[in-house]
XYZ file of C-alpha atoms in Angstrom:
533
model
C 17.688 34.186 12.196
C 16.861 32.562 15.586
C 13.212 33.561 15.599
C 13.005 32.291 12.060
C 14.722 29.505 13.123
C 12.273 28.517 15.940
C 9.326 29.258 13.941
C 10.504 26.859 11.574
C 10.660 24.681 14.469
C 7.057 24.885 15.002
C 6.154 24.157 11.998
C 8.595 20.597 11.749
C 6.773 19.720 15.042
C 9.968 20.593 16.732
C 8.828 20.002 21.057
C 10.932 20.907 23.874
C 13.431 23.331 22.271
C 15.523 23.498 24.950
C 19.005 25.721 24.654
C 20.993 28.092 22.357
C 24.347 26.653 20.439
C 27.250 27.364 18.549
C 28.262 26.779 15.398
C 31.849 26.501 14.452
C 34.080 25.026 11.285
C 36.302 22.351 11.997
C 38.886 20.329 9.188
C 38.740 16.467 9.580
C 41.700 14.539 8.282
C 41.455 11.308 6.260
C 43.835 8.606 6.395
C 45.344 9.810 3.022
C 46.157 13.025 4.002
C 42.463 14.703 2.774
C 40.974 17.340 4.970
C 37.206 17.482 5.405
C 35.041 20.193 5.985
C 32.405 20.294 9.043
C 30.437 22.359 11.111
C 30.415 21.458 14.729
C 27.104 22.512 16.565
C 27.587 22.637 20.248
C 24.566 22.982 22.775
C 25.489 26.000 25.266
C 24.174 23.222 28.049
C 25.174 20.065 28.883
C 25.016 17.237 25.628
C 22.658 14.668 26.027
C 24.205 12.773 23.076
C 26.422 12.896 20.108
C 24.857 13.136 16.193
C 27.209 12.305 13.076
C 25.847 13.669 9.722
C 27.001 12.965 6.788
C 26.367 13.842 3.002
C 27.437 16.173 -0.240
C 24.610 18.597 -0.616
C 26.185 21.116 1.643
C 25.717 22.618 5.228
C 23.899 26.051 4.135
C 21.280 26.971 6.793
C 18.200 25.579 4.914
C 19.954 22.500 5.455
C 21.322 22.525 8.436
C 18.240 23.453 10.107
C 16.547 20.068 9.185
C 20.034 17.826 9.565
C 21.667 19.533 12.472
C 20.110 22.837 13.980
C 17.132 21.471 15.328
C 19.056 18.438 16.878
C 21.647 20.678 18.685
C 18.667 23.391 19.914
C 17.174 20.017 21.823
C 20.965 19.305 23.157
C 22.494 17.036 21.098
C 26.266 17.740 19.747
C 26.462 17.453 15.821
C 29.229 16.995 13.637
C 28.077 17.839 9.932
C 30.503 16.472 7.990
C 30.523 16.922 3.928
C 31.498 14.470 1.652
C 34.936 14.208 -0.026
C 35.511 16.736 -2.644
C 32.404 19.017 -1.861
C 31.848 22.221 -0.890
C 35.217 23.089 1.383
C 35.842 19.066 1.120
C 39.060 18.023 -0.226
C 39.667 15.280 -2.374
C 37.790 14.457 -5.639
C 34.008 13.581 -5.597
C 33.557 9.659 -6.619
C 29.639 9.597 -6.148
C 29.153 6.543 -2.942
C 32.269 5.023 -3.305
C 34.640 6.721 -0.714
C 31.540 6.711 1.926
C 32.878 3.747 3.730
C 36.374 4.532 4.579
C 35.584 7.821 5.075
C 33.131 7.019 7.744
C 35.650 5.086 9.767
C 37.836 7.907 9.842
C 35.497 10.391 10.961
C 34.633 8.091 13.713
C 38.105 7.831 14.403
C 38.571 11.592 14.763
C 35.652 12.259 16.931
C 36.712 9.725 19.558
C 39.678 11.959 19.956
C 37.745 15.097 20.519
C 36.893 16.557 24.174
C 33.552 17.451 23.219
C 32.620 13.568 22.240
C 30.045 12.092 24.596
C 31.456 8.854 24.168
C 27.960 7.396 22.136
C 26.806 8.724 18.857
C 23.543 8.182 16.852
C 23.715 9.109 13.164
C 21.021 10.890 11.146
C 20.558 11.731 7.525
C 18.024 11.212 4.523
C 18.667 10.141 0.642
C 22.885 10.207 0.196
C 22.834 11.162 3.736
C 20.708 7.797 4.600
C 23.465 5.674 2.140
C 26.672 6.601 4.085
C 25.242 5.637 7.410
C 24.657 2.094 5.703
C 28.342 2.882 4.806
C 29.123 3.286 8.061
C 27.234 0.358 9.627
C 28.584 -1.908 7.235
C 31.445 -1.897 10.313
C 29.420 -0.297 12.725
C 31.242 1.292 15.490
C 30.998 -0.167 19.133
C 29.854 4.141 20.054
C 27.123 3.844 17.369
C 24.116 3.191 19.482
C 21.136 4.596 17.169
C 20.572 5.866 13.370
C 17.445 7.176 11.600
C 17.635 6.533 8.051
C 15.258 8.411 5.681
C 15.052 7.427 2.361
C 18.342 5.905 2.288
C 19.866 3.114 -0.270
C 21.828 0.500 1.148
C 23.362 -0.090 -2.485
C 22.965 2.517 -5.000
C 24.600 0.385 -7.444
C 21.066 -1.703 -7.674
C 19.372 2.053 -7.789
C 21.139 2.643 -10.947
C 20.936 -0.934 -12.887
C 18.470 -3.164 -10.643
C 16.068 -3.308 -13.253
C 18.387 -4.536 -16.441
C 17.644 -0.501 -17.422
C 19.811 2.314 -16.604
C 17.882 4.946 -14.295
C 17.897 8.062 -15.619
C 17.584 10.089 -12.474
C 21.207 10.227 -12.177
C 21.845 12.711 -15.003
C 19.290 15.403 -13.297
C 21.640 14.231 -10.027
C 24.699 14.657 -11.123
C 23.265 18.000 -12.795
C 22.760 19.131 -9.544
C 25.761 18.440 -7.691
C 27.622 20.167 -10.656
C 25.871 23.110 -10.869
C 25.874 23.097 -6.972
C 29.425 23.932 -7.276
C 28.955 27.057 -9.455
C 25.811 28.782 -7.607
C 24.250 28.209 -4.384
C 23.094 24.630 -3.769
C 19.556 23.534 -4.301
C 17.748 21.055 -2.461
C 18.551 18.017 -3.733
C 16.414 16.499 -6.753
C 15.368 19.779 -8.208
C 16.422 20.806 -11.487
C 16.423 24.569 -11.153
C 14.931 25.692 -14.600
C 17.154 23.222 -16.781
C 14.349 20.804 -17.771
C 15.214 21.446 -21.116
C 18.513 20.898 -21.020
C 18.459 17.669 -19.474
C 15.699 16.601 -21.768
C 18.204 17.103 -24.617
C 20.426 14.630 -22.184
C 18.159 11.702 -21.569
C 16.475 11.555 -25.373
C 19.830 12.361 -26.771
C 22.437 9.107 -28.227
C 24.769 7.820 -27.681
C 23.825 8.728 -23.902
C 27.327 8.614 -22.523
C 28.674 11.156 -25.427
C 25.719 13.629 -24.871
C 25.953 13.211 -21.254
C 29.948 14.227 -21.892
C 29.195 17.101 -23.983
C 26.941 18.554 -21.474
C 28.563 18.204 -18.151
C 31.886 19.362 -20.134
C 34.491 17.394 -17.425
C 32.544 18.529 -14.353
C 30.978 15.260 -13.586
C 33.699 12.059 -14.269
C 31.696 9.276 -12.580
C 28.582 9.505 -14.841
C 30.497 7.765 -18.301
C 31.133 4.404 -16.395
C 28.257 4.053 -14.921
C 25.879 4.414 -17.439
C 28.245 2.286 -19.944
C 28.722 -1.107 -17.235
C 25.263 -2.916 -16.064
C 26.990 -5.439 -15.126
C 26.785 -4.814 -11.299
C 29.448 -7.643 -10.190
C 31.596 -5.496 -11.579
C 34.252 -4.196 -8.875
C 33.877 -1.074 -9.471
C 30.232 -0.634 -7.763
C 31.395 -2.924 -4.724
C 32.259 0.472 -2.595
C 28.376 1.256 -2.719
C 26.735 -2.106 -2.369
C 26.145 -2.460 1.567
C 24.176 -5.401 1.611
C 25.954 -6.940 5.050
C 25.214 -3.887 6.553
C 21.613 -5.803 7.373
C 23.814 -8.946 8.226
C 26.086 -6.693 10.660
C 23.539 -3.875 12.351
C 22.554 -4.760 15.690
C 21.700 -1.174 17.014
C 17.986 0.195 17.317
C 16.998 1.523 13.386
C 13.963 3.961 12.478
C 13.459 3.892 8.725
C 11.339 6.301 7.631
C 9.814 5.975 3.356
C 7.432 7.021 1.294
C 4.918 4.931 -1.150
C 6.003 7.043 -4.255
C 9.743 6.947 -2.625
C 12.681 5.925 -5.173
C 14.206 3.816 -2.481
C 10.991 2.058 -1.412
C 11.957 -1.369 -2.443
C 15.404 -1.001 -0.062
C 13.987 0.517 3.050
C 11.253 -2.474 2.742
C 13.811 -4.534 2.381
C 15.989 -3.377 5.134
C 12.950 -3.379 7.699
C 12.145 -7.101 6.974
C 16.018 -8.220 6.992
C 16.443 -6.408 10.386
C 13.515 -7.655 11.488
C 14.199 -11.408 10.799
C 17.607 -10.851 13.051
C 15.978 -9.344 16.248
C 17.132 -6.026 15.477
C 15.490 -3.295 17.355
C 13.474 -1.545 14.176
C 11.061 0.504 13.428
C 9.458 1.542 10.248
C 6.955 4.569 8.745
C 5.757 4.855 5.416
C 3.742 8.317 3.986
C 1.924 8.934 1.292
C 5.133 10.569 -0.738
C 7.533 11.050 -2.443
C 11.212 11.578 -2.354
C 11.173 15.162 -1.618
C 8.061 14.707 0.376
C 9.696 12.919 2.910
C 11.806 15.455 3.931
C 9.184 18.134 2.842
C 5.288 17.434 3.840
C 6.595 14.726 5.885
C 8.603 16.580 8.514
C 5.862 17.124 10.730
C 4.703 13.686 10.857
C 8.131 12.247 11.081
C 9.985 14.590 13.351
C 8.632 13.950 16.492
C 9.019 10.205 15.672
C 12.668 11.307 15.031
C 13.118 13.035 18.306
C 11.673 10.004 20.189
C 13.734 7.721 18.792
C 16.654 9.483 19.393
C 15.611 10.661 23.110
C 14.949 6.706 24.139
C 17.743 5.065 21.864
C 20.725 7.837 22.462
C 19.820 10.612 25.407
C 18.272 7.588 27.356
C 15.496 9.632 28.419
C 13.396 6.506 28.926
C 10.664 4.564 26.449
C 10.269 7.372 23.813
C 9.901 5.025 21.100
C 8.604 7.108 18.230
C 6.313 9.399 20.733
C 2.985 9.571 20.340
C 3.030 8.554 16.587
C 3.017 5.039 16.094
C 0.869 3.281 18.659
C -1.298 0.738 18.569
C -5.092 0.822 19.797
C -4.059 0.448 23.342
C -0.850 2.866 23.543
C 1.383 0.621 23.127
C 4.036 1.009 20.425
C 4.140 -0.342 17.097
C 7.040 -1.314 14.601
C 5.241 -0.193 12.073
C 3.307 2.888 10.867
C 1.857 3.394 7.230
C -0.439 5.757 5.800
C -3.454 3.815 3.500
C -3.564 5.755 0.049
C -7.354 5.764 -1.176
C -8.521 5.727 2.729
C -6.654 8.361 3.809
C -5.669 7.112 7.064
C -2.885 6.316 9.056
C -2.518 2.384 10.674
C -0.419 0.690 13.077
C 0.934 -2.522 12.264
C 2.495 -5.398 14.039
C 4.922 -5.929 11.242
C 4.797 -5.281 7.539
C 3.314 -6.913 5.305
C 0.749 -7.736 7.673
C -1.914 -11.146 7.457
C -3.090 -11.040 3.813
C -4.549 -13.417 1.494
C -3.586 -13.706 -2.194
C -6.531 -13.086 -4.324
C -6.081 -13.551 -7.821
C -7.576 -11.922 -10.725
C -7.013 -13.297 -14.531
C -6.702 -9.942 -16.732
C -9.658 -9.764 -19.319
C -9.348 -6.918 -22.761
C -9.353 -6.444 -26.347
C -6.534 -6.170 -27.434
C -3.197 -7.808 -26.720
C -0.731 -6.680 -28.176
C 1.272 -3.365 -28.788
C 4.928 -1.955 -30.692
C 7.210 -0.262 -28.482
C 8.908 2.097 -30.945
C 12.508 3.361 -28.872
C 12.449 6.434 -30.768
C 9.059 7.609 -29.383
C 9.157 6.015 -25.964
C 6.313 5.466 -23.547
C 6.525 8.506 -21.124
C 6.968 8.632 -17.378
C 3.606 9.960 -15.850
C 4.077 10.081 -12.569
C 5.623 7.095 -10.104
C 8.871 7.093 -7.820
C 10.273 10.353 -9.291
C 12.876 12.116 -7.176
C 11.459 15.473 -8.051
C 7.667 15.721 -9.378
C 5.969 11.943 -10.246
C 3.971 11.150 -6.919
C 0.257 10.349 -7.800
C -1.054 11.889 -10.443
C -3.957 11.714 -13.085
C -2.551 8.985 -15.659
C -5.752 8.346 -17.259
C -3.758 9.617 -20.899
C -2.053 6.321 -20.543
C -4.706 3.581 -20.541
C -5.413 5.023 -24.701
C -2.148 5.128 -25.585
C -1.399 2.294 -28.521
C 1.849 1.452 -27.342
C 0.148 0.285 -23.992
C -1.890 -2.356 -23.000
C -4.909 -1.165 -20.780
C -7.181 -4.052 -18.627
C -9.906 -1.794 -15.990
C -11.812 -4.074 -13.732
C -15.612 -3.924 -13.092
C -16.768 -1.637 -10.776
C -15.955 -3.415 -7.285
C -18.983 -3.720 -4.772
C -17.054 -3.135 -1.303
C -13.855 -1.818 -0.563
C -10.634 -3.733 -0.700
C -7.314 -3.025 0.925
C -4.343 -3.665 -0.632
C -1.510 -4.076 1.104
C 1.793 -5.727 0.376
C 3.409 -6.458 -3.033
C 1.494 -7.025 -5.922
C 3.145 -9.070 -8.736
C 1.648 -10.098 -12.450
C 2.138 -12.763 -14.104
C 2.337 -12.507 -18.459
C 1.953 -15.311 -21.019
C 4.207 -12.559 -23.182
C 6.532 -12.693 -26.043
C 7.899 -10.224 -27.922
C 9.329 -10.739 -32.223
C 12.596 -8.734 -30.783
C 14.140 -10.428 -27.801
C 15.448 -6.893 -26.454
C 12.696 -5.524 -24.408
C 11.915 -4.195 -21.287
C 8.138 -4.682 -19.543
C 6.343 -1.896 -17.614
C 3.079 -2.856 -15.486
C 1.513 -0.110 -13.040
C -1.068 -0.678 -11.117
C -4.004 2.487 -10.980
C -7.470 3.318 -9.173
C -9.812 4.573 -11.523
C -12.523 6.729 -9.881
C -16.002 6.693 -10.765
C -15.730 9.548 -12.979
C -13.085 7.536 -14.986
C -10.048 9.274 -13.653
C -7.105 7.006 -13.023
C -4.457 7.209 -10.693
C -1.405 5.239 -10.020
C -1.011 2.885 -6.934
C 2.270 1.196 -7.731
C 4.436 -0.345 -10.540
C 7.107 -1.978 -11.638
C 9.950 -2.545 -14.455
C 12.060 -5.108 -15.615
C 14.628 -5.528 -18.183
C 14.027 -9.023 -19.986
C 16.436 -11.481 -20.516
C 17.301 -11.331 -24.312
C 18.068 -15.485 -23.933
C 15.042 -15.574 -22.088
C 12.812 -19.065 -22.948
C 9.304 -19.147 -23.766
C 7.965 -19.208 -19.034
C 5.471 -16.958 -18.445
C 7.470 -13.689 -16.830
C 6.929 -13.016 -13.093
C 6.933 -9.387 -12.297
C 6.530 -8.335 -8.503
C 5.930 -4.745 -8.209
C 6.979 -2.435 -5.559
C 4.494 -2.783 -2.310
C 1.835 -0.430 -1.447
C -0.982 0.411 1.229
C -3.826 1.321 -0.827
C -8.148 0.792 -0.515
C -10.176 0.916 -3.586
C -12.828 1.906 -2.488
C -16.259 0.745 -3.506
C -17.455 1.918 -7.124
C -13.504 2.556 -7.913
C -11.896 -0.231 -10.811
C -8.769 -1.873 -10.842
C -6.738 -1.295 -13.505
C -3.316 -2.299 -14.835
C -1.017 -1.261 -17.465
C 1.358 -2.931 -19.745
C 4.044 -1.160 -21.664
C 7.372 -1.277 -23.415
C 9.110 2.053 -21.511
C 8.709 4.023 -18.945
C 10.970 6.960 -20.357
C 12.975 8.908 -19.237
C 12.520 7.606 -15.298
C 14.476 4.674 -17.248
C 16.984 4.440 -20.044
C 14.732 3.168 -23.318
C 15.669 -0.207 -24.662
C 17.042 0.687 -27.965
C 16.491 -2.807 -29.212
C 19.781 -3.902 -30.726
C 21.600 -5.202 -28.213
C 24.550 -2.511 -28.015
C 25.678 -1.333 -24.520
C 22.508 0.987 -22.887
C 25.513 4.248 -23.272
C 27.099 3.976 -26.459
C 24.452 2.756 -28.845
C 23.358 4.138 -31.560
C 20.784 2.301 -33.444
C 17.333 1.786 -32.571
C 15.184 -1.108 -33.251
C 10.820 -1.584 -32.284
C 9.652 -4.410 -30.605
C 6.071 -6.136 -31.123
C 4.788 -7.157 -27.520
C 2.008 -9.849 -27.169
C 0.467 -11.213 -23.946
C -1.903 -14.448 -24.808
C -5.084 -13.789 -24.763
C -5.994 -14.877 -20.991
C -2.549 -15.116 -20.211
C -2.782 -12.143 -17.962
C -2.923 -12.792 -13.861
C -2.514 -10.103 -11.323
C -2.170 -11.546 -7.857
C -2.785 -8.812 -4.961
C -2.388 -9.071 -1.576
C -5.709 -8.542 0.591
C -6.145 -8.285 4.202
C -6.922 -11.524 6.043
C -11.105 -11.453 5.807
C -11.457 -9.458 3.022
C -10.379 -12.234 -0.215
């Protein structure tokens, strides 16, 4: 196991494995009384720093190897802590909303403990990203670092941020159930049930068949798909927005273009960054999974060096040899340019750009979103699968509207947030709005760059709608066309609008909508690099 172990090492980009540890179990009580399990992973040299993990996917050697192994065979003492009422966890499993208080108290037992270094950093991606937001919403005075992958301050915006329900949570809450009954699987992979979950997210009313198929195992899922309305106490345990206000300790954030969390960890970087926080940001051409996947080995060294300057004090690591600028020196920011191919170094993100606009030109203008035969998801921020893919099939659908540039004479690089602007209506005031942006290829073959979704406000009056989609770092490059869609649904990444008003999780009835931009009334403002509008 320890020569697969260090081959798998290698291939992360694991440097300077340094010493053998050991791995024990260890029970850490909660202020109620609840007893959480850990592993403890203990250098057999001395520490050079203390790591707190945190999540409820498990601690089976797969991994551990990414979230604790590798940190403890460089020296580093981690305590792999899983969450309430998983695994051998006690308590009951409330998805994000015991994170918080169960944070503090696992800080408050590992001051206690002899093998405590006195500083800790924590680690973590996706629900092991949210509870160290958890935790720094009271950070600590030992918290001195954290690397956040892929992490959601507030998962309560994940689930209802756009007016529409997002459906990833029933192939989530899927997996943590049937976690419990077989061996875990990585998180965001359905395992074979595609089928079954299909029957889930086309089936009404959602809550009930949602019910029927999780059969008790899975109590949080009825009240959150039934209450959007995210003042709501109930989702105040996983909204963490003053974390940003509070953090003042160094922060790598590490995303992906096709990430479902992209719009947070942007968010995040530029809120730290208007404070004077110490932060540091990369951004790869994935997804979800591919973060922690084909990402490892650009990440993990940045990893290590963060955690070797910001925790072991082993001097200005920064994020090691990855993200530097032109002359060595480092760089808050690193993203990879989709379309170029290439990594860049930024000063800060977005970097210089000027708007250019570009008034939308087509045939056709209108379209009926019918609820019972939704637009489909082709690829985009998926958790599992999505990513960039060919969605050429799209641009002739009839229930979406399709405008493709001419062919553009130089290259142009995109980078920053896109938004659209739409002289639209619709004859049913419940609707939701889909736009993607895609590169079509001079073969015709389209490919998505980014998007973005909105629930509109059934009141709404007759303003244009503003739509900013989610940022990207992308060159078309010379002979490619700009294109962007328009559509109704974007099903089932999101819940459809059923069109009647009734709540999103126990309606019923379903009800079209006629869309119409005005003819012209179509702008898409991108932002270019400085010299290139």
């Amino acid at each position: 196991m320890r020569l697969l172990e260090r081959l798998a090492f290698r291939v992360l980009g694991v440097q300077g494995v340094r010493t053998d540890y050991t791995v024990t179990t260890v029970r850490v009580p909660m202020r109620d009384g609840v007893e959480l399990g850990a592993d403890l992973f203990l250098p057999q040299r001395e520490a050079v720093g203390t790591l707190l993990v945190r999540g409820p996917y498990g601690r089976g050697w797969a991994l551990s190897l990414i979230s604790a192994r590798m940190y403890a065979a460089r020296g580093y003492r981690v305590l792999y802590v899983s969450s309430r009422g998983t695994f051998d966890s006690g308590g009951a499993f409330d998805p994000m909303r015991d994170e918080a208080a169960d944070g503090q108290d696992v800080v408050a037992w590992m001051r206690g403990q002899p093998w405590f270094t006195g500083t800790f950093a924590t680690v973590g991606a996706s629900y092991l990203g949210h509870t160290q937001w958890a935790l720094l919403a009271d950070p600590p005075p030992e918290l001195v670092a954290a690397v956040i992958s892929v992490g959601p301050h507030d998962f309560s915006r994940h689930a209802w941020g756009t007016g529409a329900f997002n459906l990833d949570f029933v192939g989530w809450s899927d997996m943590i159930v049937q976690a419990r009954k077989r061996q875990p699987r990585i998180p965001g992979f359905s395992g074979g049930r595609e089928r079954e979950l299909k029957a889930v997210t086309d089936g009404l009313p959602l809550a009930d068949v949602a019910d029927a198929y999780f059969q008790g195992e899975a109590p949080w899922f009825r009240y959150r798909v039934t209450h959007p309305d995210l003042t709501d106490p109930y989702w105040a345990p996983m909204q963490h927005a003053d974390a940003l206000e509070r953090v003042t300790v160094p922060v790598l954030l590490i995303s992906g273009w096709q990430d479902i969390f992209l719009g947070q960890s942007m968010e995040q970087y530029r809120r730290l960054r208007e404070r004077g926080v110490d932060v540091a940001l990369t951004v790869g051409p994935w997804t979800h999974i591919d973060v922690i996947a084909k990402g490892a080995r650009e990440t993990t060294p940045q990893v290590m060096g963060w955690l070797d300057e910001h925790l072991a004090g082993r001097g200005e690591q920064g994020r090691g040899e990855q993200g530097r600028g032109e002359r060595g020196r480092a760089t808050p920011v690193r993203v990879f340019v989709t379309g170029a191919g290439e990594w860049r170094d930024l000063p800060d993100w977005p970097p210089a750009t000027t708007e250019r606009e570009v008034r939308l030109h087509g045939d056709r203008w209108s379209f009926d979103f019918d609820p019972a035969d939704p637009t489909p998801t082709v690829g985009g921020p998926l958790i599992a699968g999505g990513g960039v893919v060919d969605d050429s099939a799209l641009a002739s659908r009839n229930d979406v509207l399709a405008f493709t540039g001419e062919a553009l004479t130089a290259d142009l690089d995109v980078l920053g947030a896109p938004s659209v602007e739409l002289a639209h209506s619709t004859d049913n005031p419940h609707a939701d709005l889909f736009v993607r942006i895609s590169d079509v290829d001079p073969k015709g073959v389209s490919r998505n760059v980014t998007e973005g979704y909105l629930r509109l406000d059934p009141e709404r009056g007759e303003e244009p709608v503003h739509l900013t989609l989610l940022p990207a770092a992308h060159r078309f490059l010379a002979g490619h066309r700009v294109r962007v869609l328009i559509a109704g649904g974007c099903h089932p990444r999101f819940a459809r609008n059923l069109g009647t008003g009734e709540n999103p999780g126990t309606g019923t009835e379903l009800r079209s909508a006629r869309h119409t931009v005005r003819p012209g009334g179509a702008v898409l403002r991108i932002p270019v690099l400085t010299g290139e509008a």
